[in-house]
C-alpha positions as CSV (number, residue, x, y, z in Angstrom):
1,X,-7.6,24.0,-27.4
2,X,-9.8,22.5,-30.1
3,X,-13.1,20.8,-29.2
4,X,-12.9,17.1,-28.9
5,X,-14.5,15.0,-31.6
6,X,-17.6,13.0,-30.4
7,X,-17.0,9.4,-29.6
8,X,-18.2,7.3,-32.6
9,X,-17.5,3.8,-31.4
10,X,-18.0,1.9,-28.1
11,X,-16.9,-1.5,-26.9
12,X,-19.7,-3.4,-25.2
13,X,-17.6,-6.2,-23.7
14,X,-13.9,-6.8,-23.5
15,X,-14.1,-10.1,-25.5
16,X,-16.0,-8.4,-28.4
17,X,-14.3,-8.3,-31.8
18,X,-16.7,-5.6,-33.0
19,X,-17.3,-2.1,-31.9
20,X,-20.7,-0.4,-32.0
21,X,-21.3,2.9,-33.9
22,X,-22.9,5.4,-31.5
23,X,-22.5,8.5,-33.7
24,X,-22.6,8.7,-37.5
25,X,-19.4,7.8,-39.3
26,X,-18.4,9.2,-42.7
27,X,-15.8,7.8,-45.0
28,X,-12.4,9.2,-44.0
29,X,-13.3,9.8,-40.4
30,X,-10.5,8.6,-38.1
31,X,-11.5,5.7,-36.0
32,X,-9.8,4.3,-32.9
33,X,-9.7,0.5,-33.1
34,X,-7.5,-2.1,-31.3
35,X,-5.2,0.6,-29.9
36,X,-4.6,2.4,-33.2
37,X,-6.3,4.7,-35.6
38,X,-7.5,4.1,-39.1
39,X,-9.6,6.0,-41.6
40,X,-13.2,4.8,-42.1
41,X,-13.6,3.1,-45.4
42,X,-17.3,4.0,-45.7
43,X,-20.1,5.7,-43.9
44,X,-21.8,3.8,-41.2
45,X,-25.0,4.7,-39.3
46,X,-25.6,4.4,-35.6
47,X,-26.2,0.9,-34.2
48,X,-24.1,-0.9,-36.8
49,X,-20.9,-3.0,-36.0
50,X,-17.3,-2.1,-37.0
51,X,-14.6,-4.8,-37.0
52,X,-12.3,-4.2,-34.0
53,X,-9.6,-6.4,-35.5
54,X,-9.1,-8.2,-38.8
55,X,-11.9,-10.8,-39.2
56,X,-11.4,-13.7,-41.6
57,X,-14.1,-15.6,-43.5
58,X,-15.6,-18.1,-41.0
59,X,-14.6,-16.2,-37.9
60,X,-17.3,-15.8,-35.2
61,X,-18.6,-12.3,-34.6
62,X,-18.5,-11.6,-30.9
63,X,-20.9,-9.0,-29.4
64,X,-21.8,-8.7,-25.7
65,X,-19.1,-11.3,-25.1
66,X,-21.1,-14.0,-27.1
67,X,-21.1,-15.2,-30.7
68,X,-23.9,-13.6,-32.8
69,X,-22.8,-14.8,-36.3
70,X,-20.1,-15.8,-38.6
71,X,-18.1,-13.9,-41.3
72,X,-19.0,-14.7,-44.9
73,X,-16.2,-12.5,-46.2
74,X,-13.1,-11.1,-44.5
75,X,-13.2,-7.6,-42.9
76,X,-10.3,-5.4,-42.1
77,X,-10.2,-3.5,-38.7
78,X,-12.5,-0.5,-39.0
79,X,-14.6,-2.1,-41.7
80,X,-18.4,-2.3,-41.4
81,X,-19.6,-5.7,-40.3
82,X,-23.2,-6.1,-41.6
83,X,-25.2,-8.7,-43.5
84,X,-23.1,-8.0,-46.6
85,X,-20.1,-9.8,-45.0
86,X,-21.6,-11.8,-42.1
87,X,-24.5,-14.2,-41.4
88,X,-26.5,-14.4,-38.3
89,X,-26.2,-17.9,-36.8
90,X,-29.3,-17.2,-34.7
91,X,-31.5,-16.1,-37.6
92,X,-30.3,-19.0,-39.9
93,X,-31.7,-21.5,-37.3
94,X,-34.9,-19.5,-36.4
95,X,-36.6,-18.7,-39.7
96,X,-40.3,-18.8,-40.4
97,X,-39.8,-22.0,-42.5
98,X,-37.9,-23.8,-39.7
99,X,-40.5,-22.9,-37.1
100,X,-43.3,-24.1,-39.5
101,X,-41.5,-27.3,-40.3
102,X,-40.9,-28.1,-36.6
103,X,-44.6,-27.6,-35.9
104,X,-45.8,-29.8,-38.7
């Protein structure tokens, strides 16, 4: 019996459309997403998000069962979801300039 590969992704909440990387992923690693398996397109470090399903431009990114941002570009299942293809809806409304403007 061969040793089992370490778990690389976890689902934090059943409503999430992203999985969280808990062990380093290298391009070509086989990932289990949405009941199937696909090869990783790129390396991803611990703590980053991976699309659980296809995400289209404008889709809300759901983590911990709540929206944390919006997709700026589409992502296939298994693709890294990071600031290169999403924006944080929270950060966009809580920047230093908006805080300063509100206090003026």
